[in-house]
Amino acid sequence: MNTMQQWFDAYGASHQNATNKAIHWICVPLIFFTIIGILSLIPFGFVQQYLADAWWPYVHVGTLLLIFGIVFFIRLSLPVAVGMVLVSMAMLWLVHRTHLLLGEQAGLFFIIVFVLAWIGQFIGHKIEGAKPSFFDDLKFLMIGPAWLLHFIYRKLGISY
């Protein structure tokens, strides 16, 4: 198994161009947000009776994906896992707020933003002259948000 730093180094190899990096700072969070948003359209109705109403909007397939992602990061780095828990909580809150704001149109909004963000990613990689990392390993789809987080950790002096 790779270490967290090995994942970041491998991901960073195809993310050297400043324009591509800037595009990733916009598009990776948007893709993360919209994947959770799209998956939020698939609720776990069978558990509703066991939850307080305040928790119900956060119980969906997107939450399940986030849990699997956190387990992946716990195995690699507890500090990164904690950061990704915080990022994931923020994404869940934003997805819920989007549902409240857009109602029935939220799903269409998530899909449109998802497609536009991926177009941005592919433009960034065209500029970079390198294919996206996930073409080699799908786990890089989870590494992207953590890779951005590691820059924040470096600025704050947090080791991972």
mmCIF file of C-alpha atoms in Angstrom:
data_model
loop_
_atom_site.group_PDB
_atom_site.id
_atom_site.type_symbol
_atom_site.label_atom_id
_atom_site.label_comp_id
_atom_site.label_asym_id
_atom_site.label_seq_id
_atom_site.Cartn_x
_atom_site.Cartn_y
_atom_site.Cartn_z
ATOM 1 C CA MET A 1 0.000 0.000 0.000
ATOM 2 C CA ASN A 2 1.240 3.495 -0.818
ATOM 3 C CA THR A 3 1.819 6.070 1.884
ATOM 4 C CA MET A 4 -0.120 9.317 1.841
ATOM 5 C CA GLN A 5 2.963 11.137 0.548
ATOM 6 C CA GLN A 6 3.421 8.576 -2.234
ATOM 7 C CA TRP A 7 -0.196 9.138 -3.321
ATOM 8 C CA PHE A 8 0.350 12.917 -3.282
ATOM 9 C CA ASP A 9 3.615 12.619 -5.230
ATOM 10 C CA ALA A 10 2.046 10.357 -7.852
ATOM 11 C CA TYR A 11 -0.968 12.659 -8.194
ATOM 12 C CA GLY A 12 1.245 15.750 -8.309
ATOM 13 C CA ALA A 13 3.320 14.332 -11.175
ATOM 14 C CA SER A 14 0.522 15.172 -13.631
ATOM 15 C CA HIS A 15 -0.310 18.467 -11.926
ATOM 16 C CA GLN A 16 2.778 20.648 -12.401
ATOM 17 C CA ASN A 17 1.388 23.400 -14.614
ATOM 18 C CA ALA A 18 0.211 26.472 -12.684
ATOM 19 C CA THR A 19 -2.919 26.874 -14.824
ATOM 20 C CA ASN A 20 -3.854 23.223 -14.371
ATOM 21 C CA LYS A 21 -3.338 23.560 -10.612
ATOM 22 C CA ALA A 22 -5.543 26.660 -10.508
ATOM 23 C CA ILE A 23 -8.246 24.862 -12.464
ATOM 24 C CA HIS A 24 -8.023 21.974 -9.999
ATOM 25 C CA TRP A 25 -8.536 24.321 -7.035
ATOM 26 C CA ILE A 26 -11.895 25.221 -8.587
ATOM 27 C CA CYS A 27 -12.995 22.016 -10.289
ATOM 28 C CA VAL A 28 -11.958 19.333 -7.782
ATOM 29 C CA PRO A 29 -14.108 20.775 -4.967
ATOM 30 C CA LEU A 30 -16.972 21.268 -7.432
ATOM 31 C CA ILE A 31 -16.732 17.660 -8.603
ATOM 32 C CA PHE A 32 -16.568 16.442 -5.006
ATOM 33 C CA PHE A 33 -19.625 18.564 -4.141
ATOM 34 C CA THR A 34 -21.628 17.460 -7.182
ATOM 35 C CA ILE A 35 -20.858 13.753 -6.787
ATOM 36 C CA ILE A 36 -22.199 13.935 -3.241
ATOM 37 C CA GLY A 37 -25.093 16.020 -4.553
ATOM 38 C CA ILE A 38 -25.993 13.552 -7.281
ATOM 39 C CA LEU A 39 -25.740 10.637 -4.847
ATOM 40 C CA SER A 40 -27.879 12.555 -2.344
ATOM 41 C CA LEU A 41 -30.764 11.949 -4.723
ATOM 42 C CA ILE A 42 -30.660 8.291 -3.624
ATOM 43 C CA PRO A 43 -31.924 8.258 -0.002
ATOM 44 C CA PHE A 44 -31.852 5.390 2.475
ATOM 45 C CA GLY A 45 -35.590 5.398 3.155
ATOM 46 C CA PHE A 46 -35.473 2.247 5.255
ATOM 47 C CA VAL A 47 -33.514 3.986 8.051
ATOM 48 C CA GLN A 48 -35.704 7.085 8.314
ATOM 49 C CA GLN A 49 -37.699 5.640 11.196
ATOM 50 C CA TYR A 50 -34.510 5.348 13.271
ATOM 51 C CA LEU A 51 -33.248 8.895 12.794
ATOM 52 C CA ALA A 52 -34.138 12.263 14.187
ATOM 53 C CA ASP A 53 -35.603 14.569 11.542
ATOM 54 C CA ALA A 54 -32.533 16.822 11.736
ATOM 55 C CA TRP A 55 -30.295 13.991 10.469
ATOM 56 C CA TRP A 56 -32.562 12.729 7.723
ATOM 57 C CA PRO A 57 -31.336 15.078 4.941
ATOM 58 C CA TYR A 58 -27.794 13.755 5.439
ATOM 59 C CA VAL A 59 -28.598 10.055 5.074
ATOM 60 C CA HIS A 60 -28.116 9.034 1.454
ATOM 61 C CA VAL A 61 -25.734 7.175 -0.832
ATOM 62 C CA GLY A 62 -23.429 10.233 -0.921
ATOM 63 C CA THR A 63 -22.895 9.907 2.817
ATOM 64 C CA LEU A 64 -22.061 6.233 2.380
ATOM 65 C CA LEU A 65 -19.436 7.129 -0.235
ATOM 66 C CA LEU A 66 -17.927 9.682 2.150
ATOM 67 C CA ILE A 67 -17.703 7.072 4.907
ATOM 68 C CA PHE A 68 -15.829 4.695 2.594
ATOM 69 C CA GLY A 69 -13.504 7.555 1.643
ATOM 70 C CA ILE A 70 -12.792 8.417 5.274
ATOM 71 C CA VAL A 71 -11.953 4.769 6.018
ATOM 72 C CA PHE A 72 -9.531 4.845 3.057
ATOM 73 C CA PHE A 73 -7.816 7.940 4.504
ATOM 74 C CA ILE A 74 -7.730 6.621 8.092
ATOM 75 C CA ARG A 75 -5.628 3.724 6.830
ATOM 76 C CA LEU A 76 -3.151 6.194 5.281
ATOM 77 C CA SER A 77 -3.069 9.240 7.547
ATOM 78 C CA LEU A 78 -5.148 10.192 10.567
ATOM 79 C CA PRO A 79 -4.513 13.957 10.117
ATOM 80 C CA VAL A 80 -5.653 13.794 6.470
ATOM 81 C CA ALA A 81 -8.671 11.705 7.504
ATOM 82 C CA VAL A 82 -9.655 14.344 10.089
ATOM 83 C CA GLY A 83 -9.331 17.082 7.475
ATOM 84 C CA MET A 84 -11.389 15.091 4.996
ATOM 85 C CA VAL A 85 -14.078 14.543 7.658
ATOM 86 C CA LEU A 86 -14.318 18.319 8.032
ATOM 87 C CA VAL A 87 -14.382 18.848 4.262
ATOM 88 C CA SER A 88 -16.991 16.088 3.909
ATOM 89 C CA MET A 89 -19.189 17.644 6.591
ATOM 90 C CA ALA A 90 -19.000 20.971 4.776
ATOM 91 C CA MET A 91 -19.926 19.277 1.492
ATOM 92 C CA LEU A 92 -22.900 17.507 3.091
ATOM 93 C CA TRP A 93 -24.094 20.808 4.515
ATOM 94 C CA LEU A 94 -23.701 22.557 1.139
ATOM 95 C CA VAL A 95 -25.558 19.747 -0.629
ATOM 96 C CA HIS A 96 -28.399 20.014 1.892
ATOM 97 C CA ARG A 97 -28.519 23.823 1.476
ATOM 98 C CA THR A 98 -28.603 23.371 -2.308
ATOM 99 C CA HIS A 99 -31.594 21.053 -1.975
ATOM 100 C CA LEU A 100 -33.346 23.600 0.223
ATOM 101 C CA LEU A 101 -32.589 26.436 -2.188
ATOM 102 C CA LEU A 102 -33.306 24.704 -5.499
ATOM 103 C CA GLY A 103 -35.799 22.033 -4.483
ATOM 104 C CA GLU A 104 -36.663 19.748 -7.413
ATOM 105 C CA GLN A 105 -34.078 21.503 -9.618
ATOM 106 C CA ALA A 106 -31.155 20.533 -7.356
ATOM 107 C CA GLY A 107 -30.466 17.322 -9.267
ATOM 108 C CA LEU A 108 -30.245 19.135 -12.589
ATOM 109 C CA PHE A 109 -27.976 21.741 -10.994
ATOM 110 C CA PHE A 110 -25.621 19.047 -9.650
ATOM 111 C CA ILE A 111 -25.424 17.347 -13.055
ATOM 112 C CA ILE A 112 -24.745 20.581 -14.963
ATOM 113 C CA VAL A 113 -22.019 21.705 -12.547
ATOM 114 C CA PHE A 114 -20.522 18.183 -12.569
ATOM 115 C CA VAL A 115 -20.238 18.191 -16.374
ATOM 116 C CA LEU A 116 -18.827 21.733 -16.491
ATOM 117 C CA ALA A 117 -16.271 20.952 -13.778
ATOM 118 C CA TRP A 118 -15.092 17.869 -15.660
ATOM 119 C CA ILE A 119 -14.765 19.926 -18.830
ATOM 120 C CA GLY A 120 -12.585 22.292 -16.801
ATOM 121 C CA GLN A 121 -10.492 19.384 -15.532
ATOM 122 C CA PHE A 122 -9.894 18.056 -19.035
ATOM 123 C CA ILE A 123 -8.964 21.539 -20.267
ATOM 124 C CA GLY A 124 -6.459 21.751 -17.403
ATOM 125 C CA HIS A 125 -4.958 18.419 -18.343
ATOM 126 C CA LYS A 126 -4.810 19.429 -22.007
ATOM 127 C CA ILE A 127 -2.829 22.497 -20.929
ATOM 128 C CA GLU A 128 -0.688 20.291 -18.669
ATOM 129 C CA GLY A 129 -0.060 17.838 -21.478
ATOM 130 C CA ALA A 130 -0.743 14.892 -19.164
ATOM 131 C CA LYS A 131 -3.709 12.605 -18.766
ATOM 132 C CA PRO A 132 -5.697 12.708 -15.514
ATOM 133 C CA SER A 133 -4.262 10.436 -12.809
ATOM 134 C CA PHE A 134 -7.472 8.473 -12.370
ATOM 135 C CA PHE A 135 -6.926 6.931 -15.820
ATOM 136 C CA ASP A 136 -4.170 4.895 -14.101
ATOM 137 C CA ASP A 137 -5.963 4.219 -10.803
ATOM 138 C CA LEU A 138 -9.500 5.162 -9.813
ATOM 139 C CA LYS A 139 -8.328 5.809 -6.245
ATOM 140 C CA PHE A 140 -6.894 9.074 -7.548
ATOM 141 C CA LEU A 141 -10.485 10.352 -7.670
ATOM 142 C CA MET A 142 -10.348 10.310 -3.849
ATOM 143 C CA ILE A 143 -6.792 11.628 -3.697
ATOM 144 C CA GLY A 144 -7.626 14.854 -5.585
ATOM 145 C CA PRO A 145 -9.471 16.600 -2.716
ATOM 146 C CA ALA A 146 -6.880 15.384 -0.181
ATOM 147 C CA TRP A 147 -4.074 16.622 -2.447
ATOM 148 C CA LEU A 148 -5.554 20.115 -2.239
ATOM 149 C CA LEU A 149 -5.901 19.700 1.531
ATOM 150 C CA HIS A 150 -2.226 18.813 1.845
ATOM 151 C CA PHE A 151 -1.270 22.253 0.492
ATOM 152 C CA ILE A 152 -3.392 23.839 3.228
ATOM 153 C CA TYR A 153 -1.757 21.559 5.800
ATOM 154 C CA ARG A 154 1.693 22.635 4.604
ATOM 155 C CA LYS A 155 0.770 26.329 4.941
ATOM 156 C CA LEU A 156 -0.511 25.689 8.469
ATOM 157 C CA GLY A 157 2.475 23.549 9.418
ATOM 158 C CA ILE A 158 0.333 20.434 9.974
ATOM 159 C CA SER A 159 2.158 17.183 9.248
ATOM 160 C CA TYR A 160 0.357 14.288 7.690
#
